[in-house]
Amino acid sequence: GAGVSQSPSNKVTEKGKDVELRCDPISGHTALYWYRQSLGQGLEFLIYFQGNSAPDKSGLPSDRFSAERTGGSVSTLTIQRTQQEDSAVYLCASSIARPYEQYFGPGTRLTVT
Amino acid sequence: GDSVTQMEGPVTLSEEAFLTINCTYTATGYPSLFWYVQYPGEGLQLLLKATKADDKGSNKGFEATYRKETTSFHLEKGSVQVSDSAVYFCALRHTGANSKLTFGKGITLSVRP
């Protein structure tokens, strides 16, 4: 079946602009995670959604970052007023439920110029 | 907080050489441990996992044993192939509510013919 998909695959934006990154999880997966992969910080957790529960936003680095998940499926990660340090690969993962294996999407490479 | 430490890289080996990639962790509770692999141009894939002490995870000729006494999860393979060239990440899954993954910084393995 289809895996986790993310769009766009690459995004170049100017400093100060807002960007939206999209994640389509595997159908039926109730848990969804966003991670960020950057040269300086490695792979780090950003936010977690589980069903209709309030998301765990404990990994978001600043209030410029936000995410939502509509209808328990598609998720959008929004970065406002982008900075150069936001340049990274943003990865989305989904799983059937909380303790089960996470399947990763191919990522969105964000470059802030 | 919880953390994962991997040996510094990169690592370059000749085909059929023995591979060991060290990984140690710090965690509260009893986390599950994982090795993920990222092949060039591809997304993160789960390579193997172990969910409790003394468990051995194995896949594609790779093995790792969950050692609680040394808080380690070293990855080994008896005979590497050129196709094993990739970035390898050690990770732990928290036992808390969100089951987020905490990753090591990753290590690049290059295998020469």
PDB file of C-alpha atoms in Angstrom:
ATOM      1  CA  GLY A   1       0.000   0.000   0.000  1.00  0.00           C
ATOM      2  CA  ALA A   2       0.938   3.655  -0.131  1.00  0.00           C
ATOM      3  CA  GLY A   3       3.435   4.935   2.371  1.00  0.00           C
ATOM      4  CA  VAL A   4       3.694   8.285   4.090  1.00  0.00           C
ATOM      5  CA  SER A   5       3.883  11.072   1.556  1.00  0.00           C
ATOM      6  CA  GLN A   6       5.134  14.608   2.022  1.00  0.00           C
ATOM      7  CA  SER A   7       4.984  17.704  -0.130  1.00  0.00           C
ATOM      8  CA  PRO A   8       6.742  19.593  -1.430  1.00  0.00           C
ATOM      9  CA  SER A   9       9.910  17.525  -1.627  1.00  0.00           C
ATOM     10  CA  ASN A  10      11.981  20.691  -1.786  1.00  0.00           C
ATOM     11  CA  LYS A  11      11.163  24.244  -0.763  1.00  0.00           C
ATOM     12  CA  VAL A  12      13.348  27.304  -1.101  1.00  0.00           C
ATOM     13  CA  THR A  13      12.059  30.427   0.595  1.00  0.00           C
ATOM     14  CA  GLU A  14      13.304  33.850   1.531  1.00  0.00           C
ATOM     15  CA  LYS A  15      13.980  34.752   5.124  1.00  0.00           C
ATOM     16  CA  GLY A  16      10.877  36.194   6.740  1.00  0.00           C
ATOM     17  CA  LYS A  17       8.362  34.358   4.561  1.00  0.00           C
ATOM     18  CA  ASP A  18       5.874  31.779   5.869  1.00  0.00           C
ATOM     19  CA  VAL A  19       5.933  28.171   4.639  1.00  0.00           C
ATOM     20  CA  GLU A  20       3.549  25.226   4.880  1.00  0.00           C
ATOM     21  CA  LEU A  21       4.694  21.629   4.722  1.00  0.00           C
ATOM     22  CA  ARG A  22       2.216  18.829   4.165  1.00  0.00           C
ATOM     23  CA  CYS A  23       2.127  15.236   5.363  1.00  0.00           C
ATOM     24  CA  ASP A  24      -0.241  12.481   4.239  1.00  0.00           C
ATOM     25  CA  PRO A  25       0.037   9.567   6.669  1.00  0.00           C
ATOM     26  CA  ILE A  26      -0.657   5.950   5.895  1.00  0.00           C
ATOM     27  CA  SER A  27      -4.394   5.342   5.786  1.00  0.00           C
ATOM     28  CA  GLY A  28      -5.694   4.146   9.131  1.00  0.00           C
ATOM     29  CA  HIS A  29      -2.711   5.380  11.126  1.00  0.00           C
ATOM     30  CA  THR A  30      -3.950   7.372  14.087  1.00  0.00           C
ATOM     31  CA  ALA A  31      -0.581   8.598  15.371  1.00  0.00           C
ATOM     32  CA  LEU A  32       1.414  11.218  13.447  1.00  0.00           C
ATOM     33  CA  TYR A  33       4.811  12.719  14.272  1.00  0.00           C
ATOM     34  CA  TRP A  34       6.895  15.548  12.871  1.00  0.00           C
ATOM     35  CA  TYR A  35      10.698  15.494  13.199  1.00  0.00           C
ATOM     36  CA  ARG A  36      13.421  17.781  11.929  1.00  0.00           C
ATOM     37  CA  GLN A  37      16.783  16.649  10.575  1.00  0.00           C
ATOM     38  CA  SER A  38      19.450  19.340  10.514  1.00  0.00           C
ATOM     39  CA  LEU A  39      23.226  19.316  10.333  1.00  0.00           C
ATOM     40  CA  GLY A  40      23.737  20.889  13.704  1.00  0.00           C
ATOM     41  CA  GLN A  41      21.029  19.152  15.721  1.00  0.00           C
ATOM     42  CA  GLY A  42      20.616  15.750  14.118  1.00  0.00           C
ATOM     43  CA  LEU A  43      17.099  14.302  14.176  1.00  0.00           C
ATOM     44  CA  GLU A  44      14.782  15.934  16.694  1.00  0.00           C
ATOM     45  CA  PHE A  45      11.132  15.514  17.620  1.00  0.00           C
ATOM     46  CA  LEU A  46       8.805  18.431  16.960  1.00  0.00           C
ATOM     47  CA  ILE A  47       5.160  17.494  17.553  1.00  0.00           C
ATOM     48  CA  TYR A  48       2.884  14.459  17.984  1.00  0.00           C
ATOM     49  CA  PHE A  49      -0.787  13.915  17.154  1.00  0.00           C
ATOM     50  CA  GLN A  50      -2.850  10.972  18.398  1.00  0.00           C
ATOM     51  CA  GLY A  51      -6.430  10.670  17.263  1.00  0.00           C
ATOM     52  CA  ASN A  52      -8.582  13.501  18.615  1.00  0.00           C
ATOM     53  CA  SER A  53      -6.355  14.180  21.618  1.00  0.00           C
ATOM     54  CA  ALA A  54      -4.587  17.477  22.111  1.00  0.00           C
ATOM     55  CA  PRO A  55      -1.212  17.377  20.323  1.00  0.00           C
ATOM     56  CA  ASP A  56       2.074  17.153  22.199  1.00  0.00           C
ATOM     57  CA  LYS A  57       3.914  20.293  21.082  1.00  0.00           C
ATOM     58  CA  SER A  58       6.825  19.908  23.454  1.00  0.00           C
ATOM     59  CA  GLY A  59       9.432  19.715  20.681  1.00  0.00           C
ATOM     60  CA  LEU A  60       8.494  22.842  18.752  1.00  0.00           C
ATOM     61  CA  PRO A  61      11.531  25.157  18.882  1.00  0.00           C
ATOM     62  CA  SER A  62       9.645  28.450  18.918  1.00  0.00           C
ATOM     63  CA  ASP A  63       6.181  29.965  18.615  1.00  0.00           C
ATOM     64  CA  ARG A  64       6.863  30.516  14.905  1.00  0.00           C
ATOM     65  CA  PHE A  65       6.210  26.804  14.454  1.00  0.00           C
ATOM     66  CA  SER A  66       2.714  25.351  14.499  1.00  0.00           C
ATOM     67  CA  ALA A  67       0.977  22.283  13.155  1.00  0.00           C
ATOM     68  CA  GLU A  68      -2.505  21.008  12.677  1.00  0.00           C
ATOM     69  CA  ARG A  69      -4.074  17.767  11.665  1.00  0.00           C
ATOM     70  CA  THR A  70      -7.409  17.890   9.890  1.00  0.00           C
ATOM     71  CA  GLY A  71      -9.920  15.073  10.082  1.00  0.00           C
ATOM     72  CA  GLY A  72      -7.410  12.848  11.809  1.00  0.00           C
ATOM     73  CA  SER A  73      -5.469  12.448   8.576  1.00  0.00           C
ATOM     74  CA  VAL A  74      -3.475  15.085   6.698  1.00  0.00           C
ATOM     75  CA  SER A  75      -1.175  17.299   8.736  1.00  0.00           C
ATOM     76  CA  THR A  76       0.336  20.679   7.928  1.00  0.00           C
ATOM     77  CA  LEU A  77       3.412  22.109   9.604  1.00  0.00           C
ATOM     78  CA  THR A  78       3.594  25.888   9.338  1.00  0.00           C
ATOM     79  CA  ILE A  79       6.683  27.962   9.940  1.00  0.00           C
ATOM     80  CA  GLN A  80       6.097  31.702  10.165  1.00  0.00           C
ATOM     81  CA  ARG A  81       8.736  34.347   9.488  1.00  0.00           C
ATOM     82  CA  THR A  82      11.308  31.759   8.478  1.00  0.00           C
ATOM     83  CA  GLN A  83      14.897  32.135   9.615  1.00  0.00           C
ATOM     84  CA  GLN A  84      18.057  30.638   8.146  1.00  0.00           C
ATOM     85  CA  GLU A  85      18.369  28.268  11.101  1.00  0.00           C
ATOM     86  CA  ASP A  86      15.043  26.716  10.042  1.00  0.00           C
ATOM     87  CA  SER A  87      16.806  25.183   7.031  1.00  0.00           C
ATOM     88  CA  ALA A  88      16.534  21.430   7.488  1.00  0.00           C
ATOM     89  CA  VAL A  89      14.768  18.310   6.290  1.00  0.00           C
ATOM     90  CA  TYR A  90      11.349  18.000   7.891  1.00  0.00           C
ATOM     91  CA  LEU A  91      10.220  14.406   8.333  1.00  0.00           C
ATOM     92  CA  CYS A  92       6.759  13.101   9.011  1.00  0.00           C
ATOM     93  CA  ALA A  93       6.037   9.664  10.447  1.00  0.00           C
ATOM     94  CA  SER A  94       2.852   7.782  11.219  1.00  0.00           C
ATOM     95  CA  SER A  95       1.944   4.661  13.150  1.00  0.00           C
ATOM     96  CA  ILE A  96      -1.140   2.559  13.799  1.00  0.00           C
ATOM     97  CA  ALA A  97      -1.172   3.726  17.397  1.00  0.00           C
ATOM     98  CA  ARG A  98       1.163   5.115  20.008  1.00  0.00           C
ATOM     99  CA  PRO A  99       3.498   2.230  20.763  1.00  0.00           C
ATOM    100  CA  TYR A 100       3.760   0.787  17.287  1.00  0.00           C
ATOM    101  CA  GLU A 101       6.376   1.164  14.574  1.00  0.00           C
ATOM    102  CA  GLN A 102       6.677   4.596  13.003  1.00  0.00           C
ATOM    103  CA  TYR A 103       6.863   4.760   9.209  1.00  0.00           C
ATOM    104  CA  PHE A 104       8.665   7.754   7.805  1.00  0.00           C
ATOM    105  CA  GLY A 105       7.960   9.839   4.743  1.00  0.00           C
ATOM    106  CA  PRO A 106      10.697  10.990   2.347  1.00  0.00           C
ATOM    107  CA  GLY A 107      10.878  14.423   3.948  1.00  0.00           C
ATOM    108  CA  THR A 108      10.696  18.029   2.779  1.00  0.00           C
ATOM    109  CA  ARG A 109      14.015  19.795   2.358  1.00  0.00           C
ATOM    110  CA  LEU A 110      13.550  23.431   3.386  1.00  0.00           C
ATOM    111  CA  THR A 111      16.165  26.001   2.458  1.00  0.00           C
ATOM    112  CA  VAL A 112      15.826  29.537   3.797  1.00  0.00           C
ATOM    113  CA  THR A 113      17.907  32.058   1.885  1.00  0.00           C
TER     114      THR A 113
ATOM    115  CA  GLY B   1      16.345  13.837  29.766  1.00  0.00           C
ATOM    116  CA  ASP B   2      16.671  10.784  27.572  1.00  0.00           C
ATOM    117  CA  SER B   3      19.534  10.724  25.084  1.00  0.00           C
ATOM    118  CA  VAL B   4      21.340   8.514  22.596  1.00  0.00           C
ATOM    119  CA  THR B   5      25.056   8.663  21.871  1.00  0.00           C
ATOM    120  CA  GLN B   6      26.595   7.156  18.755  1.00  0.00           C
ATOM    121  CA  MET B   7      30.239   6.760  17.877  1.00  0.00           C
ATOM    122  CA  GLU B   8      31.719   9.459  15.682  1.00  0.00           C
ATOM    123  CA  GLY B   9      31.903   8.896  11.963  1.00  0.00           C
ATOM    124  CA  PRO B  10      32.213   8.540   9.101  1.00  0.00           C
ATOM    125  CA  VAL B  11      33.225   4.916   8.789  1.00  0.00           C
ATOM    126  CA  THR B  12      34.786   3.466   5.647  1.00  0.00           C
ATOM    127  CA  LEU B  13      35.178  -0.299   5.247  1.00  0.00           C
ATOM    128  CA  SER B  14      36.110  -2.712   2.530  1.00  0.00           C
ATOM    129  CA  GLU B  15      33.519  -5.182   1.306  1.00  0.00           C
ATOM    130  CA  GLU B  16      33.213  -8.283   3.519  1.00  0.00           C
ATOM    131  CA  ALA B  17      34.709  -6.512   6.526  1.00  0.00           C
ATOM    132  CA  PHE B  18      33.175  -6.814  10.002  1.00  0.00           C
ATOM    133  CA  LEU B  19      31.097  -3.856  11.158  1.00  0.00           C
ATOM    134  CA  THR B  20      30.443  -2.537  14.640  1.00  0.00           C
ATOM    135  CA  ILE B  21      28.673   0.757  15.279  1.00  0.00           C
ATOM    136  CA  ASN B  22      28.499   1.689  18.940  1.00  0.00           C
ATOM    137  CA  CYS B  23      25.384   3.129  20.557  1.00  0.00           C
ATOM    138  CA  THR B  24      24.727   3.920  24.204  1.00  0.00           C
ATOM    139  CA  TYR B  25      21.687   5.497  25.766  1.00  0.00           C
ATOM    140  CA  THR B  26      20.451   7.309  28.842  1.00  0.00           C
ATOM    141  CA  ALA B  27      16.796   6.887  29.694  1.00  0.00           C
ATOM    142  CA  THR B  28      14.295   6.654  32.492  1.00  0.00           C
ATOM    143  CA  GLY B  29      12.104   3.615  32.538  1.00  0.00           C
ATOM    144  CA  TYR B  30      12.486   0.825  30.020  1.00  0.00           C
ATOM    145  CA  PRO B  31      12.642   2.212  26.503  1.00  0.00           C
ATOM    146  CA  SER B  32      12.541   0.239  23.286  1.00  0.00           C
ATOM    147  CA  LEU B  33      15.661   0.552  21.139  1.00  0.00           C
ATOM    148  CA  PHE B  34      15.946   0.854  17.367  1.00  0.00           C
ATOM    149  CA  TRP B  35      18.358   1.118  14.503  1.00  0.00           C
ATOM    150  CA  TYR B  36      17.129   3.109  11.506  1.00  0.00           C
ATOM    151  CA  VAL B  37      18.903   3.322   8.149  1.00  0.00           C
ATOM    152  CA  GLN B  38      18.789   6.042   5.526  1.00  0.00           C
ATOM    153  CA  TYR B  39      20.031   4.959   2.105  1.00  0.00           C
ATOM    154  CA  PRO B  40      21.176   7.682  -0.307  1.00  0.00           C
ATOM    155  CA  GLY B  41      18.187   9.605  -1.623  1.00  0.00           C
ATOM    156  CA  GLU B  42      15.700   7.611   0.431  1.00  0.00           C
ATOM    157  CA  GLY B  43      13.723   8.065   3.631  1.00  0.00           C
ATOM    158  CA  LEU B  44      14.358   6.598   7.054  1.00  0.00           C
ATOM    159  CA  GLN B  45      13.650   2.896   7.340  1.00  0.00           C
ATOM    160  CA  LEU B  46      13.491   0.727  10.415  1.00  0.00           C
ATOM    161  CA  LEU B  47      16.367  -1.761  10.316  1.00  0.00           C
ATOM    162  CA  LEU B  48      15.826  -3.630  13.580  1.00  0.00           C
ATOM    163  CA  LYS B  49      14.491  -3.215  17.091  1.00  0.00           C
ATOM    164  CA  ALA B  50      14.531  -4.666  20.596  1.00  0.00           C
ATOM    165  CA  THR B  51      11.893  -3.985  23.191  1.00  0.00           C
ATOM    166  CA  LYS B  52      13.387  -5.380  26.401  1.00  0.00           C
ATOM    167  CA  ALA B  53      16.692  -6.248  28.021  1.00  0.00           C
ATOM    168  CA  ASP B  54      18.666  -9.079  26.406  1.00  0.00           C
ATOM    169  CA  ASP B  55      16.472  -9.041  23.299  1.00  0.00           C
ATOM    170  CA  LYS B  56      18.383  -9.336  20.043  1.00  0.00           C
ATOM    171  CA  GLY B  57      17.063  -7.558  16.987  1.00  0.00           C
ATOM    172  CA  SER B  58      18.184  -8.791  13.582  1.00  0.00           C
ATOM    173  CA  ASN B  59      17.530  -8.019   9.925  1.00  0.00           C
ATOM    174  CA  LYS B  60      19.457  -8.208   6.638  1.00  0.00           C
ATOM    175  CA  GLY B  61      22.443  -9.734   8.423  1.00  0.00           C
ATOM    176  CA  PHE B  62      22.606  -6.932  10.998  1.00  0.00           C
ATOM    177  CA  GLU B  63      22.228  -7.648  14.705  1.00  0.00           C
ATOM    178  CA  ALA B  64      22.017  -5.640  17.924  1.00  0.00           C
ATOM    179  CA  THR B  65      21.460  -6.784  21.499  1.00  0.00           C
ATOM    180  CA  TYR B  66      19.715  -4.678  24.156  1.00  0.00           C
ATOM    181  CA  ARG B  67      22.210  -4.568  27.055  1.00  0.00           C
ATOM    182  CA  LYS B  68      20.640  -2.926  30.073  1.00  0.00           C
ATOM    183  CA  GLU B  69      23.710  -3.357  32.273  1.00  0.00           C
ATOM    184  CA  THR B  70      25.863  -1.332  29.876  1.00  0.00           C
ATOM    185  CA  THR B  71      22.955   0.728  28.441  1.00  0.00           C
ATOM    186  CA  SER B  72      24.122  -0.175  24.965  1.00  0.00           C
ATOM    187  CA  PHE B  73      22.665  -1.334  21.644  1.00  0.00           C
ATOM    188  CA  HIS B  74      25.654  -1.802  19.338  1.00  0.00           C
ATOM    189  CA  LEU B  75      25.002  -2.665  15.690  1.00  0.00           C
ATOM    190  CA  GLU B  76      27.033  -5.463  14.095  1.00  0.00           C
ATOM    191  CA  LYS B  77      27.303  -7.200  10.765  1.00  0.00           C
ATOM    192  CA  GLY B  78      29.724  -9.971   9.955  1.00  0.00           C
ATOM    193  CA  SER B  79      30.334  -9.115   6.315  1.00  0.00           C
ATOM    194  CA  VAL B  80      29.305  -5.750   4.888  1.00  0.00           C
ATOM    195  CA  GLN B  81      28.385  -5.159   1.255  1.00  0.00           C
ATOM    196  CA  VAL B  82      28.625  -2.076  -0.925  1.00  0.00           C
ATOM    197  CA  SER B  83      24.818  -1.864  -0.759  1.00  0.00           C
ATOM    198  CA  ASP B  84      25.050  -1.311   3.017  1.00  0.00           C
ATOM    199  CA  SER B  85      26.482   2.159   2.404  1.00  0.00           C
ATOM    200  CA  ALA B  86      24.053   4.470   4.200  1.00  0.00           C
ATOM    201  CA  VAL B  87      23.540   6.593   7.294  1.00  0.00           C
ATOM    202  CA  TYR B  88      22.672   4.621  10.431  1.00  0.00           C
ATOM    203  CA  PHE B  89      20.756   6.073  13.356  1.00  0.00           C
ATOM    204  CA  CYS B  90      20.356   4.572  16.794  1.00  0.00           C
ATOM    205  CA  ALA B  91      17.150   5.590  18.563  1.00  0.00           C
ATOM    206  CA  LEU B  92      15.082   4.961  21.652  1.00  0.00           C
ATOM    207  CA  ARG B  93      11.349   5.200  22.032  1.00  0.00           C
ATOM    208  CA  HIS B  94      10.138   6.849  25.169  1.00  0.00           C
ATOM    209  CA  THR B  95       7.803   5.060  27.498  1.00  0.00           C
ATOM    210  CA  GLY B  96       5.838   8.255  28.069  1.00  0.00           C
ATOM    211  CA  ALA B  97       2.554   9.308  26.582  1.00  0.00           C
ATOM    212  CA  ASN B  98       3.778  10.348  23.156  1.00  0.00           C
ATOM    213  CA  SER B  99       6.252   7.526  22.371  1.00  0.00           C
ATOM    214  CA  LYS B 100       8.458   9.932  20.472  1.00  0.00           C
ATOM    215  CA  LEU B 101      11.777   8.696  19.129  1.00  0.00           C
ATOM    216  CA  THR B 102      15.027  10.192  20.355  1.00  0.00           C
ATOM    217  CA  PHE B 103      17.820   9.702  17.840  1.00  0.00           C
ATOM    218  CA  GLY B 104      21.575   9.653  17.953  1.00  0.00           C
ATOM    219  CA  LYS B 105      23.381  11.922  15.508  1.00  0.00           C
ATOM    220  CA  GLY B 106      23.799   9.187  12.926  1.00  0.00           C
ATOM    221  CA  ILE B 107      26.890   7.754  11.336  1.00  0.00           C
ATOM    222  CA  THR B 108      27.732   7.482   7.658  1.00  0.00           C
ATOM    223  CA  LEU B 109      29.009   4.104   6.496  1.00  0.00           C
ATOM    224  CA  SER B 110      30.778   3.785   3.165  1.00  0.00           C
ATOM    225  CA  VAL B 111      31.700   0.334   1.891  1.00  0.00           C
ATOM    226  CA  ARG B 112      34.352   0.060  -0.830  1.00  0.00           C
ATOM    227  CA  PRO B 113      34.276  -2.763  -3.388  1.00  0.00           C
TER     228      PRO B 113
END
